[in-house]
Amino acid sequence: GVAYRGRPFWSWNGELDEKELKRQIHIIKEMGFGGAFMHSRAGLITEYLGEEWFELTNISADEGDKLGLEIWLYDEDRWPSGSAGGKVTIEPQYRMKSLQITEIVPERFSMSVDYIVVYVAKMDGINVHTYRRIMDGETVEQILENMKKEYASIPGEWKVLAFSIVPEVCSSNYNGTTYIDTMSLAATKRFLELTHEQYVAHCGNRIGTSIRGIFTDEPHRGQGMGDYKEEDGIITCSMAWTDDLFEEFMKRCGYDARDVLPELFYRPNGERFAPIKHDYFDLADNLFLERFAKPIHEWCKANNMILTGHVLHEDSLTNQAAPHGSVMRYYEYMDYPGVDVLQNNNKKYWIVKQLTSAARQLGKTWLLSELYGCTGWETSMRDQKIIGDWQTLLGINIRCHHLSWYTMEGEAKRDFPGSMLHQAPWYPYYDGVEIYFARFGQFMSQGKAMCDVLVLNPIESAWSQSYAGWANWIHTASPEVAELEGTYERLFHILMEHHIDFDYGEEQMMASMYRIDKDETGTALLHIGEATYRVVVVGGMITIRPSTLCILEEFMRAGGQVIFAGEVPSYVNARASEEPEKIASKAICVPFEDNALVSKVHEFSGEYIDVVDVDSNVETE
């Protein structure tokens, strides 16, 4: 009677035959799993998307259908999703590219046709004090001579900042090509043509029936200035790029990014924030959503396929800002939105909280976690229960096990173990774990959560203070952003450890989904999509959107409660502003401290259930 149970990745490593394939499917059923994703992994011998591949796919779908197992597709050869194992990016126009800056002293610089824009600037480390763009007909020497006279008193060194478009380096991970340009609609359409449409052609009416849906894995939009490198006095660093980015920037942001590009990669006069930092990251994220996430979701809907999966990295604000932007925005374009929680001791609980927040607001019931990846062979069923328990507590009701292997031949045995199949000695008893979680999952899919506190998510405060080298790929390298991350984590723990459930509010989503009214008692309510809140908490934000300020002001005019914890934001869209302080003066302001914040939240939020242990007289809210 259970609708959903755990779903493992089922990976094809080595050569398969029909008899052994069916045996594996029966083992999956016996272990208590409700279905399987068919996933190409390292060591694959069967040609990816070849005729035999589709024959085995259809055998799996038919056998799973007989057993009552859900069979799902995985949309890539390994990961991340988008290149079709290099079949898309064999064509260079579809390859990922970056906008790369080269910082060099004028004496060593020589002009090249590869440079799309060049500046002369006076620098002090990551600070740019003044800069001037070289226009057609001008030379570095001419500009430098004039600037030296005009800015002689400004400290620092003279540098040339040259920008070029650099394609991603080819890699064996993409079978000799590169990852896809996920901000290019043409590239995404080619991916759909070579992957999704091929399944339709070869699997027929199984699509949307015995083949229930498709999993997309770790797509991203490319560099976020996390590849800082200095060699022989020359500095390079990259930011995500697509061919019409400057045109879209002008159209949506109202100014030419080429006029202020140094302020994207450096701090103008030492200022941590600059509008182009905010606007460039925001635009890149939205192009990624509009041109990759949305078309794939629309294809799935048109073909009666459920789309699930997760984007690349969610563990921190920097983790998500550096490769794609705001993780919460992507969940609109998944039917079963998901996360990836790797390793045994990952206690980044907000990964799941961001997911459940967006899902409540978007009205999505089923939430997936790809879990147990990289936990090692020593991970026991007890360990798996501990990992699963906290994710279930926070809202996960579909468990996607990473992973189950067809074979341990060659590299497979080192492929982010362990394996949730017959290679594990406890596999005959594993159905007990899955039945336990399946009951919770079915129960949690019903009813409505009691959650009336909204916390503004400060993701834009992270990317708005980026600079060349602010991150080491996805890991924070900026002391200021590290401080922001610490505040973010602390606010999560203050509320959750006092048993106050809350949702995160993503500012762009809020602007498009909000409405304000009152309940039958006259209490003001803020609706974000299908979720409803009585209290809004602003804490740890440094920059805020004008649309968010308007929502807060309208909510307070209706009698709603807004609590500013600690310092009030001092920027609007990364521009210095007094407007947040004006709004805060009409709101409730408390120190960023446990008791003060918790007492105010309790004062204005809904009723809480008290659970009392009568023997120990311990009360828990």
PDB file of C-alpha atoms in Angstrom, residues 277-454:
ATOM      1  CA  LYS A 277      28.229  42.048  -9.637  1.00  0.00           C
ATOM      2  CA  HIS A 278      24.594  41.741  -8.622  1.00  0.00           C
ATOM      3  CA  ASP A 279      23.230  42.193 -12.135  1.00  0.00           C
ATOM      4  CA  TYR A 280      25.638  39.891 -13.976  1.00  0.00           C
ATOM      5  CA  PHE A 281      25.129  36.937 -11.628  1.00  0.00           C
ATOM      6  CA  ASP A 282      21.388  37.498 -11.646  1.00  0.00           C
ATOM      7  CA  LEU A 283      21.216  37.615 -15.437  1.00  0.00           C
ATOM      8  CA  ALA A 284      23.384  34.512 -15.866  1.00  0.00           C
ATOM      9  CA  ASP A 285      21.154  32.596 -13.452  1.00  0.00           C
ATOM     10  CA  ASN A 286      17.998  33.645 -15.287  1.00  0.00           C
ATOM     11  CA  LEU A 287      19.420  32.774 -18.709  1.00  0.00           C
ATOM     12  CA  PHE A 288      20.330  29.349 -17.323  1.00  0.00           C
ATOM     13  CA  LEU A 289      16.747  28.880 -16.126  1.00  0.00           C
ATOM     14  CA  GLU A 290      15.044  30.260 -19.222  1.00  0.00           C
ATOM     15  CA  ARG A 291      17.218  28.481 -21.768  1.00  0.00           C
ATOM     16  CA  PHE A 292      18.035  25.182 -20.066  1.00  0.00           C
ATOM     17  CA  ALA A 293      15.770  24.370 -17.123  1.00  0.00           C
ATOM     18  CA  LYS A 294      12.504  25.614 -18.600  1.00  0.00           C
ATOM     19  CA  PRO A 295      12.761  24.005 -22.080  1.00  0.00           C
ATOM     20  CA  ILE A 296      13.622  20.624 -20.569  1.00  0.00           C
ATOM     21  CA  HIS A 297      10.711  20.870 -18.145  1.00  0.00           C
ATOM     22  CA  GLU A 298       8.352  21.824 -20.964  1.00  0.00           C
ATOM     23  CA  TRP A 299       9.546  18.863 -23.041  1.00  0.00           C
ATOM     24  CA  CYS A 300       8.864  16.509 -20.146  1.00  0.00           C
ATOM     25  CA  LYS A 301       5.367  17.899 -19.643  1.00  0.00           C
ATOM     26  CA  ALA A 302       4.601  17.556 -23.350  1.00  0.00           C
ATOM     27  CA  ASN A 303       5.729  13.915 -23.260  1.00  0.00           C
ATOM     28  CA  ASN A 304       3.983  12.935 -20.012  1.00  0.00           C
ATOM     29  CA  MET A 305       7.322  12.512 -18.244  1.00  0.00           C
ATOM     30  CA  ILE A 306       8.030  13.509 -14.643  1.00  0.00           C
ATOM     31  CA  LEU A 307      11.221  15.563 -14.309  1.00  0.00           C
ATOM     32  CA  THR A 308      13.393  15.224 -11.221  1.00  0.00           C
ATOM     33  CA  GLY A 309      17.074  15.576 -10.301  1.00  0.00           C
ATOM     34  CA  HIS A 310      19.180  18.375  -8.837  1.00  0.00           C
ATOM     35  CA  VAL A 311      21.562  21.164  -9.848  1.00  0.00           C
ATOM     36  CA  LEU A 312      25.277  21.354  -9.136  1.00  0.00           C
ATOM     37  CA  HIS A 313      26.066  22.075  -5.463  1.00  0.00           C
ATOM     38  CA  GLU A 314      23.823  23.423  -2.711  1.00  0.00           C
ATOM     39  CA  ASP A 315      25.888  23.118   0.471  1.00  0.00           C
ATOM     40  CA  SER A 316      26.414  26.858   1.052  1.00  0.00           C
ATOM     41  CA  LEU A 317      25.588  30.230  -0.447  1.00  0.00           C
ATOM     42  CA  THR A 318      28.937  30.251  -2.261  1.00  0.00           C
ATOM     43  CA  ASN A 319      28.478  26.634  -3.382  1.00  0.00           C
ATOM     44  CA  GLN A 320      25.357  27.572  -5.278  1.00  0.00           C
ATOM     45  CA  ALA A 321      26.236  31.130  -6.341  1.00  0.00           C
ATOM     46  CA  ALA A 322      29.548  30.169  -7.966  1.00  0.00           C
ATOM     47  CA  PRO A 323      28.260  27.548 -10.470  1.00  0.00           C
ATOM     48  CA  HIS A 324      24.641  28.570 -11.071  1.00  0.00           C
ATOM     49  CA  GLY A 325      23.198  31.285  -8.822  1.00  0.00           C
ATOM     50  CA  SER A 326      20.148  30.698  -6.650  1.00  0.00           C
ATOM     51  CA  VAL A 327      19.260  27.036  -6.224  1.00  0.00           C
ATOM     52  CA  MET A 328      15.696  27.785  -5.110  1.00  0.00           C
ATOM     53  CA  ARG A 329      14.759  29.337  -8.458  1.00  0.00           C
ATOM     54  CA  TYR A 330      15.485  26.091 -10.309  1.00  0.00           C
ATOM     55  CA  TYR A 331      12.862  24.100  -8.388  1.00  0.00           C
ATOM     56  CA  GLU A 332      10.041  25.720 -10.353  1.00  0.00           C
ATOM     57  CA  TYR A 333      11.191  23.701 -13.337  1.00  0.00           C
ATOM     58  CA  MET A 334      11.136  20.259 -11.719  1.00  0.00           C
ATOM     59  CA  ASP A 335       8.062  18.169 -10.979  1.00  0.00           C
ATOM     60  CA  TYR A 336       9.873  16.368  -8.173  1.00  0.00           C
ATOM     61  CA  PRO A 337      12.575  18.898  -7.211  1.00  0.00           C
ATOM     62  CA  GLY A 338      15.632  17.445  -5.534  1.00  0.00           C
ATOM     63  CA  VAL A 339      18.944  17.917  -3.761  1.00  0.00           C
ATOM     64  CA  ASP A 340      22.230  16.050  -3.502  1.00  0.00           C
ATOM     65  CA  VAL A 341      23.531  15.409   0.032  1.00  0.00           C
ATOM     66  CA  LEU A 342      26.903  13.722  -0.269  1.00  0.00           C
ATOM     67  CA  GLN A 343      29.070  11.961   2.313  1.00  0.00           C
ATOM     68  CA  ASN A 344      28.348  10.508   5.720  1.00  0.00           C
ATOM     69  CA  ASN A 345      28.672  13.537   7.982  1.00  0.00           C
ATOM     70  CA  ASN A 346      27.134  16.260   5.848  1.00  0.00           C
ATOM     71  CA  LYS A 347      25.230  18.423   8.329  1.00  0.00           C
ATOM     72  CA  LYS A 348      24.306  21.214   5.887  1.00  0.00           C
ATOM     73  CA  TYR A 349      20.675  20.964   6.885  1.00  0.00           C
ATOM     74  CA  TRP A 350      19.685  24.122   4.981  1.00  0.00           C
ATOM     75  CA  ILE A 351      20.229  22.217   1.721  1.00  0.00           C
ATOM     76  CA  VAL A 352      16.926  20.470   2.350  1.00  0.00           C
ATOM     77  CA  LYS A 353      15.301  23.492   4.007  1.00  0.00           C
ATOM     78  CA  GLN A 354      15.773  25.550   0.826  1.00  0.00           C
ATOM     79  CA  LEU A 355      14.146  22.743  -1.158  1.00  0.00           C
ATOM     80  CA  THR A 356      11.153  22.302   1.132  1.00  0.00           C
ATOM     81  CA  SER A 357      10.641  26.069   1.265  1.00  0.00           C
ATOM     82  CA  ALA A 358      10.423  26.422  -2.501  1.00  0.00           C
ATOM     83  CA  ALA A 359       8.303  23.275  -2.783  1.00  0.00           C
ATOM     84  CA  ARG A 360       5.725  24.544  -0.298  1.00  0.00           C
ATOM     85  CA  GLN A 361       5.498  27.819  -2.159  1.00  0.00           C
ATOM     86  CA  LEU A 362       5.293  26.127  -5.562  1.00  0.00           C
ATOM     87  CA  GLY A 363       2.813  23.490  -4.399  1.00  0.00           C
ATOM     88  CA  LYS A 364       5.075  20.519  -5.107  1.00  0.00           C
ATOM     89  CA  THR A 365       4.461  17.410  -2.982  1.00  0.00           C
ATOM     90  CA  TRP A 366       7.296  15.012  -3.775  1.00  0.00           C
ATOM     91  CA  LEU A 367      10.840  16.028  -2.802  1.00  0.00           C
ATOM     92  CA  LEU A 368      13.868  13.956  -3.746  1.00  0.00           C
ATOM     93  CA  SER A 369      17.265  13.576  -2.131  1.00  0.00           C
ATOM     94  CA  GLU A 370      20.172  11.849  -3.818  1.00  0.00           C
ATOM     95  CA  LEU A 371      21.835  10.510  -0.692  1.00  0.00           C
ATOM     96  CA  TYR A 372      24.553   8.091   0.501  1.00  0.00           C
ATOM     97  CA  GLY A 373      26.939   9.086  -2.289  1.00  0.00           C
ATOM     98  CA  CYS A 374      30.627   9.061  -1.283  1.00  0.00           C
ATOM     99  CA  THR A 375      29.828   7.456   2.077  1.00  0.00           C
ATOM    100  CA  GLY A 376      32.229   4.563   1.541  1.00  0.00           C
ATOM    101  CA  TRP A 377      31.952   0.817   1.957  1.00  0.00           C
ATOM    102  CA  GLU A 378      31.977   1.071   5.748  1.00  0.00           C
ATOM    103  CA  THR A 379      28.596   2.836   5.934  1.00  0.00           C
ATOM    104  CA  SER A 380      26.092   0.624   7.743  1.00  0.00           C
ATOM    105  CA  MET A 381      22.318   0.477   7.642  1.00  0.00           C
ATOM    106  CA  ARG A 382      22.363   2.327  10.971  1.00  0.00           C
ATOM    107  CA  ASP A 383      24.383   5.128   9.368  1.00  0.00           C
ATOM    108  CA  GLN A 384      21.941   5.235   6.488  1.00  0.00           C
ATOM    109  CA  LYS A 385      19.025   5.548   8.882  1.00  0.00           C
ATOM    110  CA  ILE A 386      20.699   8.488  10.667  1.00  0.00           C
ATOM    111  CA  ILE A 387      21.342  10.273   7.362  1.00  0.00           C
ATOM    112  CA  GLY A 388      17.829   9.549   6.167  1.00  0.00           C
ATOM    113  CA  ASP A 389      16.136  10.574   9.411  1.00  0.00           C
ATOM    114  CA  TRP A 390      17.160  14.231   9.418  1.00  0.00           C
ATOM    115  CA  GLN A 391      16.352  14.637   5.749  1.00  0.00           C
ATOM    116  CA  THR A 392      12.947  13.051   6.259  1.00  0.00           C
ATOM    117  CA  LEU A 393      12.351  15.351   9.235  1.00  0.00           C
ATOM    118  CA  LEU A 394      12.943  18.353   6.989  1.00  0.00           C
ATOM    119  CA  GLY A 395      10.660  17.122   4.220  1.00  0.00           C
ATOM    120  CA  ILE A 396      12.349  14.559   1.945  1.00  0.00           C
ATOM    121  CA  ASN A 397       9.880  11.874   0.857  1.00  0.00           C
ATOM    122  CA  ILE A 398      11.669  10.316  -2.141  1.00  0.00           C
ATOM    123  CA  ARG A 399      15.033   8.686  -1.480  1.00  0.00           C
ATOM    124  CA  CYS A 400      17.368   8.368  -4.444  1.00  0.00           C
ATOM    125  CA  HIS A 401      20.165   6.025  -3.403  1.00  0.00           C
ATOM    126  CA  HIS A 402      23.605   6.673  -4.759  1.00  0.00           C
ATOM    127  CA  LEU A 403      24.171   4.083  -6.090  1.00  0.00           C
ATOM    128  CA  SER A 404      23.649   0.469  -7.220  1.00  0.00           C
ATOM    129  CA  TRP A 405      26.133  -1.214  -9.530  1.00  0.00           C
ATOM    130  CA  TYR A 406      25.672  -3.858 -12.125  1.00  0.00           C
ATOM    131  CA  THR A 407      29.349  -4.799 -11.736  1.00  0.00           C
ATOM    132  CA  MET A 408      32.440  -3.964  -9.688  1.00  0.00           C
ATOM    133  CA  GLU A 409      34.727  -4.486 -12.646  1.00  0.00           C
ATOM    134  CA  GLY A 410      37.551  -1.978 -13.216  1.00  0.00           C
ATOM    135  CA  GLU A 411      36.950   1.588 -12.066  1.00  0.00           C
ATOM    136  CA  ALA A 412      33.438   0.779 -10.890  1.00  0.00           C
ATOM    137  CA  LYS A 413      34.577  -0.360  -7.431  1.00  0.00           C
ATOM    138  CA  ARG A 414      35.949   3.149  -6.825  1.00  0.00           C
ATOM    139  CA  ASP A 415      32.913   4.947  -8.251  1.00  0.00           C
ATOM    140  CA  PHE A 416      31.822   6.890  -5.147  1.00  0.00           C
ATOM    141  CA  PRO A 417      30.921   3.789  -3.073  1.00  0.00           C
ATOM    142  CA  GLY A 418      29.214   1.978  -1.558  1.00  0.00           C
ATOM    143  CA  SER A 419      26.811  -0.005  -3.705  1.00  0.00           C
ATOM    144  CA  MET A 420      23.198  -0.549  -2.652  1.00  0.00           C
ATOM    145  CA  LEU A 421      22.847  -3.927  -4.320  1.00  0.00           C
ATOM    146  CA  HIS A 422      24.024  -7.511  -3.880  1.00  0.00           C
ATOM    147  CA  GLN A 423      27.641  -6.349  -3.385  1.00  0.00           C
ATOM    148  CA  ALA A 424      26.640  -5.210   0.132  1.00  0.00           C
ATOM    149  CA  PRO A 425      26.468  -8.088   2.661  1.00  0.00           C
ATOM    150  CA  TRP A 426      23.312  -6.738   4.272  1.00  0.00           C
ATOM    151  CA  TYR A 427      21.282  -6.480   1.075  1.00  0.00           C
ATOM    152  CA  PRO A 428      18.770  -9.297   1.929  1.00  0.00           C
ATOM    153  CA  TYR A 429      17.618  -7.293   4.957  1.00  0.00           C
ATOM    154  CA  TYR A 430      17.500  -3.845   3.394  1.00  0.00           C
ATOM    155  CA  ASP A 431      13.773  -3.786   2.802  1.00  0.00           C
ATOM    156  CA  GLY A 432      13.345  -3.008   6.504  1.00  0.00           C
ATOM    157  CA  VAL A 433      15.101   0.343   6.016  1.00  0.00           C
ATOM    158  CA  GLU A 434      13.066   1.241   2.965  1.00  0.00           C
ATOM    159  CA  ILE A 435       9.706   0.258   4.460  1.00  0.00           C
ATOM    160  CA  TYR A 436      10.513   2.463   7.464  1.00  0.00           C
ATOM    161  CA  PHE A 437      11.187   5.504   5.281  1.00  0.00           C
ATOM    162  CA  ALA A 438       8.405   4.695   2.824  1.00  0.00           C
ATOM    163  CA  ARG A 439       5.817   4.970   5.590  1.00  0.00           C
ATOM    164  CA  PHE A 440       7.113   8.402   6.540  1.00  0.00           C
ATOM    165  CA  GLY A 441       7.172   9.471   2.899  1.00  0.00           C
ATOM    166  CA  GLN A 442       3.578   8.473   2.308  1.00  0.00           C
ATOM    167  CA  PHE A 443       2.439  10.125   5.533  1.00  0.00           C
ATOM    168  CA  MET A 444       4.304  13.351   4.798  1.00  0.00           C
ATOM    169  CA  SER A 445       2.794  13.660   1.340  1.00  0.00           C
ATOM    170  CA  GLN A 446      -0.576  14.358   2.944  1.00  0.00           C
ATOM    171  CA  GLY A 447      -1.808  17.361   4.892  1.00  0.00           C
ATOM    172  CA  LYS A 448      -0.244  20.797   5.124  1.00  0.00           C
ATOM    173  CA  ALA A 449       2.776  21.929   7.110  1.00  0.00           C
ATOM    174  CA  MET A 450       2.292  24.326  10.046  1.00  0.00           C
ATOM    175  CA  CYS A 451       4.858  26.914   9.023  1.00  0.00           C
ATOM    176  CA  ASP A 452       4.110  30.626   9.283  1.00  0.00           C
ATOM    177  CA  VAL A 453       7.596  32.157   9.506  1.00  0.00           C
ATOM    178  CA  LEU A 454       9.419  33.382   6.405  1.00  0.00           C
TER     179      LEU A 454
END
